[in-house]
């Protein structure tokens, strides 16, 4: 049981290090094999993956007023009228 | 018109080309600034300062690197400079990599990515979590994971070695995941 827990922590650490990077090293193969059968590590993987996706998908839009204030700040408003 | 051509025209004083360059990147710069600052006013200020630097330096821009990469670097440095003026205690201390992972604290989350635009409660949770993360770590996470730069490119932008980027990225990912886990695990949201 204790060995399994240590192994899970190693896998989770590996996820934090390498998510998004593919590798065929023997260690990566070992990690993938563990992930396939360990529900706990799958949940951890999913939570790290979701963390990244949440911040990727949280975007805000610039509006026309902001663009105009930017051009005023740069003193380049005449550029938009060329 | 290609970016290279736009830059060359802007360098010769073509106002339309300069306006097109600004329009091409203002959304990216504003969005990235907001992602670091988590404050619309500070993000707008950062965007303005970034484009002011671009206008001043455009003449020296050689085209060896992409303008977008250069703009990301300016935003990162500007935000780091602003953050250094903030008090250190506003950020959570970053534990060592070992302590950041608790294999017993694992759960399904009550919400999946998607439809963030309509979910203000989730936005507050995301803002709150990342605001606790020291800017030196936040910028690495945003450049590498959110904006999709490679580890090497990220290192070049913030003048850090690849191992240093990897170490900060590891901690940032684990820290943010732990913070979100407090709010998003089943039963808490």
mmCIF file of C-alpha atoms in Angstrom:
data_model
loop_
_atom_site.group_PDB
_atom_site.id
_atom_site.type_symbol
_atom_site.label_atom_id
_atom_site.label_comp_id
_atom_site.label_asym_id
_atom_site.label_seq_id
_atom_site.Cartn_x
_atom_site.Cartn_y
_atom_site.Cartn_z
ATOM 1 C CA UNK A 1 0.000 0.000 0.000
ATOM 2 C CA UNK A 2 2.763 2.404 1.019
ATOM 3 C CA UNK A 3 4.684 1.631 -2.174
ATOM 4 C CA UNK A 4 1.594 2.432 -4.242
ATOM 5 C CA UNK A 5 1.225 5.825 -2.503
ATOM 6 C CA UNK A 6 4.854 6.739 -3.144
ATOM 7 C CA UNK A 7 4.437 5.722 -6.731
ATOM 8 C CA UNK A 8 1.332 7.912 -7.096
ATOM 9 C CA UNK A 9 3.191 10.931 -5.757
ATOM 10 C CA UNK A 10 5.964 10.346 -8.269
ATOM 11 C CA UNK A 11 3.419 10.090 -11.060
ATOM 12 C CA UNK A 12 1.689 13.297 -9.964
ATOM 13 C CA UNK A 13 5.013 15.083 -9.816
ATOM 14 C CA UNK A 14 5.806 13.808 -13.299
ATOM 15 C CA UNK A 15 2.435 15.158 -14.515
ATOM 16 C CA UNK A 16 3.279 18.605 -13.135
ATOM 17 C CA UNK A 17 6.657 18.461 -14.862
ATOM 18 C CA UNK A 18 5.670 17.079 -18.211
ATOM 19 C CA UNK A 19 2.025 17.652 -19.071
ATOM 20 C CA UNK A 20 1.798 18.654 -22.721
ATOM 21 C CA UNK A 21 5.167 17.136 -23.589
ATOM 22 C CA UNK A 22 5.219 13.792 -25.340
ATOM 23 C CA UNK A 23 8.075 11.437 -24.689
ATOM 24 C CA UNK A 24 8.716 7.762 -25.358
ATOM 25 C CA UNK A 25 11.341 7.376 -22.652
ATOM 26 C CA UNK A 26 11.072 4.212 -20.510
ATOM 27 C CA UNK A 27 10.074 6.354 -17.518
ATOM 28 C CA UNK A 28 7.247 8.010 -19.495
ATOM 29 C CA UNK A 29 5.997 4.613 -20.643
ATOM 30 C CA UNK A 30 5.981 3.477 -17.021
ATOM 31 C CA UNK A 31 4.045 6.609 -15.995
ATOM 32 C CA UNK A 32 1.500 6.122 -18.805
ATOM 33 C CA UNK A 33 0.978 2.498 -17.806
ATOM 34 C CA UNK A 34 0.379 3.554 -14.200
ATOM 35 C CA UNK A 35 -2.016 6.314 -15.290
ATOM 36 C CA UNK A 36 -4.121 3.898 -17.285
ATOM 37 C CA UNK A 37 -4.918 1.815 -14.243
ATOM 38 C CA UNK A 38 -4.811 4.332 -11.355
ATOM 39 C CA UNK A 39 -8.039 6.292 -10.845
ATOM 40 C CA UNK A 40 -6.427 8.612 -8.321
ATOM 41 C CA UNK A 41 -3.676 9.690 -10.732
ATOM 42 C CA UNK A 42 -6.219 10.034 -13.546
ATOM 43 C CA UNK A 43 -8.164 12.502 -11.394
ATOM 44 C CA UNK A 44 -4.979 14.401 -10.617
ATOM 45 C CA UNK A 45 -4.042 14.502 -14.300
ATOM 46 C CA UNK A 46 -7.521 15.739 -15.191
ATOM 47 C CA UNK A 47 -7.391 18.472 -12.554
ATOM 48 C CA UNK A 48 -4.023 19.773 -13.823
ATOM 49 C CA UNK A 49 -5.276 19.609 -17.415
ATOM 50 C CA UNK A 50 -8.485 21.456 -16.450
ATOM 51 C CA UNK A 51 -6.490 24.109 -14.566
ATOM 52 C CA UNK A 52 -4.582 24.928 -17.757
ATOM 53 C CA UNK A 53 -7.735 24.866 -19.900
ATOM 54 C CA UNK A 54 -9.645 27.142 -17.518
ATOM 55 C CA UNK A 55 -6.982 29.837 -17.778
ATOM 56 C CA UNK A 56 -6.684 29.360 -21.539
ATOM 57 C CA UNK A 57 -10.395 29.855 -22.036
ATOM 58 C CA UNK A 58 -10.756 32.848 -19.737
ATOM 59 C CA UNK A 59 -10.237 35.754 -22.143
ATOM 60 C CA UNK A 60 -11.395 39.344 -22.238
ATOM 61 C CA UNK A 61 -12.128 41.489 -25.270
ATOM 62 C CA UNK A 62 -10.815 44.928 -26.091
ATOM 63 C CA UNK A 63 -13.518 47.425 -27.088
ATOM 64 C CA UNK A 64 -13.536 50.424 -29.425
ATOM 65 C CA UNK A 65 -13.249 52.956 -26.570
ATOM 66 C CA UNK A 66 -10.128 51.222 -25.347
ATOM 67 C CA UNK A 67 -8.638 51.261 -28.843
ATOM 68 C CA UNK A 68 -9.407 54.996 -29.121
ATOM 69 C CA UNK A 69 -7.837 55.703 -25.713
ATOM 70 C CA UNK A 70 -4.756 53.740 -26.824
ATOM 71 C CA UNK A 71 -4.410 55.787 -30.014
ATOM 72 C CA UNK A 72 -4.887 59.015 -27.991
ATOM 73 C CA UNK A 73 -2.238 57.889 -25.502
ATOM 74 C CA UNK A 74 0.177 57.230 -28.359
ATOM 75 C CA UNK A 75 -0.834 60.483 -30.003
ATOM 76 C CA UNK A 76 -1.456 58.463 -33.164
ATOM 77 C CA UNK A 77 -5.177 58.947 -33.643
ATOM 78 C CA UNK A 78 -4.593 60.334 -37.127
ATOM 79 C CA UNK A 79 -3.155 56.927 -38.144
ATOM 80 C CA UNK A 80 -6.653 55.399 -38.004
ATOM 81 C CA UNK A 81 -7.921 58.019 -40.417
ATOM 82 C CA UNK A 82 -5.313 57.454 -43.140
ATOM 83 C CA UNK B 1 -0.294 42.354 -45.706
ATOM 84 C CA UNK B 2 2.447 40.271 -44.047
ATOM 85 C CA UNK B 3 3.804 41.390 -40.661
ATOM 86 C CA UNK B 4 7.305 41.972 -42.082
ATOM 87 C CA UNK B 5 5.926 44.270 -44.767
ATOM 88 C CA UNK B 6 3.759 46.134 -42.246
ATOM 89 C CA UNK B 7 6.778 46.701 -39.991
ATOM 90 C CA UNK B 8 8.922 47.934 -42.891
ATOM 91 C CA UNK B 9 6.205 50.360 -43.989
ATOM 92 C CA UNK B 10 5.609 51.572 -40.414
ATOM 93 C CA UNK B 11 9.372 52.109 -40.055
ATOM 94 C CA UNK B 12 9.288 54.455 -43.035
ATOM 95 C CA UNK B 13 6.465 56.479 -41.442
ATOM 96 C CA UNK B 14 3.437 54.832 -43.063
ATOM 97 C CA UNK B 15 0.651 55.708 -40.600
ATOM 98 C CA UNK B 16 -1.831 53.212 -41.965
ATOM 99 C CA UNK B 17 0.709 50.401 -41.497
ATOM 100 C CA UNK B 18 1.337 51.496 -37.896
ATOM 101 C CA UNK B 19 -2.389 51.556 -37.201
ATOM 102 C CA UNK B 20 -2.749 48.077 -38.735
ATOM 103 C CA UNK B 21 0.105 46.747 -36.585
ATOM 104 C CA UNK B 22 -1.522 48.122 -33.436
ATOM 105 C CA UNK B 23 -4.914 46.678 -34.411
ATOM 106 C CA UNK B 24 -3.294 43.338 -35.204
ATOM 107 C CA UNK B 25 -1.850 42.971 -31.707
ATOM 108 C CA UNK B 26 -3.930 45.110 -29.322
ATOM 109 C CA UNK B 27 -6.299 42.250 -28.441
ATOM 110 C CA UNK B 28 -3.416 39.866 -27.723
ATOM 111 C CA UNK B 29 -1.511 42.421 -25.662
ATOM 112 C CA UNK B 30 -4.559 43.508 -23.652
ATOM 113 C CA UNK B 31 -5.680 39.944 -23.003
ATOM 114 C CA UNK B 32 -2.214 38.813 -21.910
ATOM 115 C CA UNK B 33 -1.790 41.898 -19.713
ATOM 116 C CA UNK B 34 -5.110 41.136 -18.036
ATOM 117 C CA UNK B 35 -4.135 37.516 -17.523
ATOM 118 C CA UNK B 36 -1.110 38.657 -15.546
ATOM 119 C CA UNK B 37 -2.592 41.680 -13.722
ATOM 120 C CA UNK B 38 -6.174 40.356 -13.219
ATOM 121 C CA UNK B 39 -7.244 44.000 -13.231
ATOM 122 C CA UNK B 40 -8.741 45.759 -16.264
ATOM 123 C CA UNK B 41 -7.315 49.200 -15.445
ATOM 124 C CA UNK B 42 -3.780 47.876 -14.913
ATOM 125 C CA UNK B 43 -4.102 45.764 -18.065
ATOM 126 C CA UNK B 44 -5.063 48.805 -20.131
ATOM 127 C CA UNK B 45 -2.191 50.786 -18.664
ATOM 128 C CA UNK B 46 0.219 47.940 -19.485
ATOM 129 C CA UNK B 47 -1.138 47.734 -23.036
ATOM 130 C CA UNK B 48 -0.600 51.470 -23.529
ATOM 131 C CA UNK B 49 2.955 51.372 -22.161
ATOM 132 C CA UNK B 50 3.737 48.312 -24.294
ATOM 133 C CA UNK B 51 2.628 49.967 -27.525
ATOM 134 C CA UNK B 52 4.450 53.156 -26.554
ATOM 135 C CA UNK B 53 7.630 51.057 -26.300
ATOM 136 C CA UNK B 54 6.805 49.491 -29.658
ATOM 137 C CA UNK B 55 6.324 52.870 -31.360
ATOM 138 C CA UNK B 56 9.586 54.187 -29.859
ATOM 139 C CA UNK B 57 11.597 51.071 -30.756
ATOM 140 C CA UNK B 58 10.088 50.176 -34.093
ATOM 141 C CA UNK B 59 12.973 51.779 -35.970
ATOM 142 C CA UNK B 60 15.454 49.386 -34.347
ATOM 143 C CA UNK B 61 13.293 46.305 -34.804
ATOM 144 C CA UNK B 62 15.291 44.020 -37.093
ATOM 145 C CA UNK B 63 12.661 41.398 -37.803
ATOM 146 C CA UNK B 64 14.915 38.578 -36.543
ATOM 147 C CA UNK B 65 12.215 37.676 -34.024
ATOM 148 C CA UNK B 66 8.456 37.884 -34.264
ATOM 149 C CA UNK B 67 6.893 41.150 -33.141
ATOM 150 C CA UNK B 68 4.368 39.221 -31.053
ATOM 151 C CA UNK B 69 7.184 37.548 -29.086
ATOM 152 C CA UNK B 70 8.770 40.936 -28.480
ATOM 153 C CA UNK B 71 5.418 42.335 -27.274
ATOM 154 C CA UNK B 72 4.919 39.413 -24.874
ATOM 155 C CA UNK B 73 8.382 40.096 -23.462
ATOM 156 C CA UNK B 74 7.612 43.788 -22.925
ATOM 157 C CA UNK B 75 4.295 42.992 -21.209
ATOM 158 C CA UNK B 76 5.964 40.402 -18.960
ATOM 159 C CA UNK B 77 8.725 42.780 -17.917
ATOM 160 C CA UNK B 78 6.313 45.661 -17.342
ATOM 161 C CA UNK B 79 4.060 43.517 -15.156
ATOM 162 C CA UNK B 80 7.008 42.141 -13.198
ATOM 163 C CA UNK B 81 8.215 45.673 -12.552
ATOM 164 C CA UNK B 82 4.754 46.699 -11.277
ATOM 165 C CA UNK B 83 4.456 43.576 -9.154
ATOM 166 C CA UNK B 84 7.817 44.177 -7.472
ATOM 167 C CA UNK B 85 6.358 47.393 -6.099
ATOM 168 C CA UNK B 86 3.629 45.319 -4.414
ATOM 169 C CA UNK B 87 4.135 43.907 -0.964
ATOM 170 C CA UNK B 88 5.491 40.390 -0.830
ATOM 171 C CA UNK B 89 2.887 39.270 1.747
ATOM 172 C CA UNK B 90 0.124 39.693 -0.844
ATOM 173 C CA UNK B 91 1.254 36.418 -2.385
ATOM 174 C CA UNK B 92 1.124 32.934 -0.951
ATOM 175 C CA UNK B 93 4.526 31.431 -0.132
ATOM 176 C CA UNK B 94 5.471 28.802 -2.690
ATOM 177 C CA UNK B 95 6.266 25.550 -0.987
ATOM 178 C CA UNK B 96 8.835 23.108 -2.268
ATOM 179 C CA UNK B 97 7.766 20.786 -5.063
ATOM 180 C CA UNK B 98 7.455 17.839 -2.674
ATOM 181 C CA UNK B 99 4.959 19.542 -0.325
ATOM 182 C CA UNK B 100 2.815 20.923 -3.140
ATOM 183 C CA UNK B 101 1.596 17.461 -4.074
ATOM 184 C CA UNK B 102 -0.677 15.679 -1.623
ATOM 185 C CA UNK B 103 -1.715 12.395 -3.184
ATOM 186 C CA UNK B 104 -4.621 12.118 -0.713
ATOM 187 C CA UNK B 105 -6.172 15.421 -1.777
ATOM 188 C CA UNK B 106 -7.532 14.239 -5.122
ATOM 189 C CA UNK B 107 -11.152 14.566 -6.220
ATOM 190 C CA UNK B 108 -13.389 14.958 -9.216
ATOM 191 C CA UNK B 109 -14.187 18.580 -9.961
ATOM 192 C CA UNK B 110 -17.741 19.844 -10.074
ATOM 193 C CA UNK B 111 -17.145 21.798 -13.268
ATOM 194 C CA UNK B 112 -15.280 21.209 -16.522
ATOM 195 C CA UNK B 113 -13.590 23.752 -18.787
ATOM 196 C CA UNK B 114 -15.911 25.477 -21.230
ATOM 197 C CA UNK B 115 -18.584 28.153 -20.966
ATOM 198 C CA UNK B 116 -16.355 30.291 -18.753
ATOM 199 C CA UNK B 117 -17.701 33.455 -20.377
ATOM 200 C CA UNK B 118 -21.075 33.099 -18.619
ATOM 201 C CA UNK B 119 -19.753 31.889 -15.287
ATOM 202 C CA UNK B 120 -18.786 34.866 -13.134
ATOM 203 C CA UNK B 121 -18.402 32.766 -10.008
ATOM 204 C CA UNK B 122 -15.800 30.612 -11.753
ATOM 205 C CA UNK B 123 -14.012 33.722 -13.046
ATOM 206 C CA UNK B 124 -13.740 34.994 -9.456
ATOM 207 C CA UNK B 125 -12.308 31.657 -8.337
ATOM 208 C CA UNK B 126 -9.761 31.715 -11.185
ATOM 209 C CA UNK B 127 -8.810 35.360 -10.495
ATOM 210 C CA UNK B 128 -8.446 34.736 -6.786
ATOM 211 C CA UNK B 129 -6.286 31.619 -7.237
ATOM 212 C CA UNK B 130 -3.830 33.130 -9.713
ATOM 213 C CA UNK B 131 -3.628 36.425 -7.810
ATOM 214 C CA UNK B 132 -2.105 34.522 -4.869
ATOM 215 C CA UNK B 133 0.652 33.168 -7.084
ATOM 216 C CA UNK B 134 3.855 35.207 -7.148
ATOM 217 C CA UNK B 135 4.158 37.050 -10.490
ATOM 218 C CA UNK B 136 7.507 35.371 -11.267
ATOM 219 C CA UNK B 137 5.657 32.021 -11.319
ATOM 220 C CA UNK B 138 2.436 33.391 -12.817
ATOM 221 C CA UNK B 139 4.204 34.714 -15.908
ATOM 222 C CA UNK B 140 5.923 31.385 -16.577
ATOM 223 C CA UNK B 141 2.605 29.506 -16.314
ATOM 224 C CA UNK B 142 0.870 31.978 -18.617
ATOM 225 C CA UNK B 143 3.608 32.080 -21.259
ATOM 226 C CA UNK B 144 4.197 28.322 -21.343
ATOM 227 C CA UNK B 145 0.788 26.783 -20.681
ATOM 228 C CA UNK B 146 -1.746 29.435 -21.610
ATOM 229 C CA UNK B 147 -0.048 31.193 -24.523
ATOM 230 C CA UNK B 148 1.678 28.032 -25.724
ATOM 231 C CA UNK B 149 5.323 29.136 -25.976
ATOM 232 C CA UNK B 150 7.926 26.410 -25.661
ATOM 233 C CA UNK B 151 9.991 26.077 -22.487
ATOM 234 C CA UNK B 152 13.008 27.446 -24.377
ATOM 235 C CA UNK B 153 11.090 30.457 -25.745
ATOM 236 C CA UNK B 154 9.664 31.181 -22.296
ATOM 237 C CA UNK B 155 13.168 31.071 -20.813
ATOM 238 C CA UNK B 156 14.459 33.512 -23.428
ATOM 239 C CA UNK B 157 11.595 35.922 -22.788
ATOM 240 C CA UNK B 158 12.074 36.078 -19.019
ATOM 241 C CA UNK B 159 15.845 35.485 -19.086
ATOM 242 C CA UNK B 160 15.778 32.211 -17.185
ATOM 243 C CA UNK B 161 17.440 28.874 -17.881
ATOM 244 C CA UNK B 162 15.320 25.939 -19.083
ATOM 245 C CA UNK B 163 15.656 24.090 -15.716
ATOM 246 C CA UNK B 164 14.580 27.257 -13.878
ATOM 247 C CA UNK B 165 11.527 27.631 -16.141
ATOM 248 C CA UNK B 166 10.618 23.968 -15.610
ATOM 249 C CA UNK B 167 10.932 24.244 -11.845
ATOM 250 C CA UNK B 168 8.731 27.356 -11.688
ATOM 251 C CA UNK B 169 6.229 25.822 -14.077
ATOM 252 C CA UNK B 170 5.957 22.677 -11.951
ATOM 253 C CA UNK B 171 5.275 24.742 -8.839
ATOM 254 C CA UNK B 172 2.845 27.087 -10.576
ATOM 255 C CA UNK B 173 0.794 24.209 -12.021
ATOM 256 C CA UNK B 174 0.632 22.369 -8.700
ATOM 257 C CA UNK B 175 -0.127 25.553 -6.727
ATOM 258 C CA UNK B 176 -2.966 26.658 -9.030
ATOM 259 C CA UNK B 177 -4.405 23.164 -9.159
ATOM 260 C CA UNK B 178 -4.412 23.017 -5.339
ATOM 261 C CA UNK B 179 -6.065 26.426 -5.055
ATOM 262 C CA UNK B 180 -8.785 25.501 -7.573
ATOM 263 C CA UNK B 181 -9.229 22.106 -5.952
ATOM 264 C CA UNK B 182 -10.307 23.851 -2.713
ATOM 265 C CA UNK B 183 -13.239 25.466 -4.533
ATOM 266 C CA UNK B 184 -14.024 23.086 -7.365
ATOM 267 C CA UNK B 185 -13.898 19.632 -5.852
ATOM 268 C CA UNK B 186 -17.324 18.043 -5.520
ATOM 269 C CA UNK B 187 -19.273 19.426 -2.606
ATOM 270 C CA UNK B 188 -17.453 22.771 -2.508
ATOM 271 C CA UNK B 189 -18.640 24.575 -5.640
#
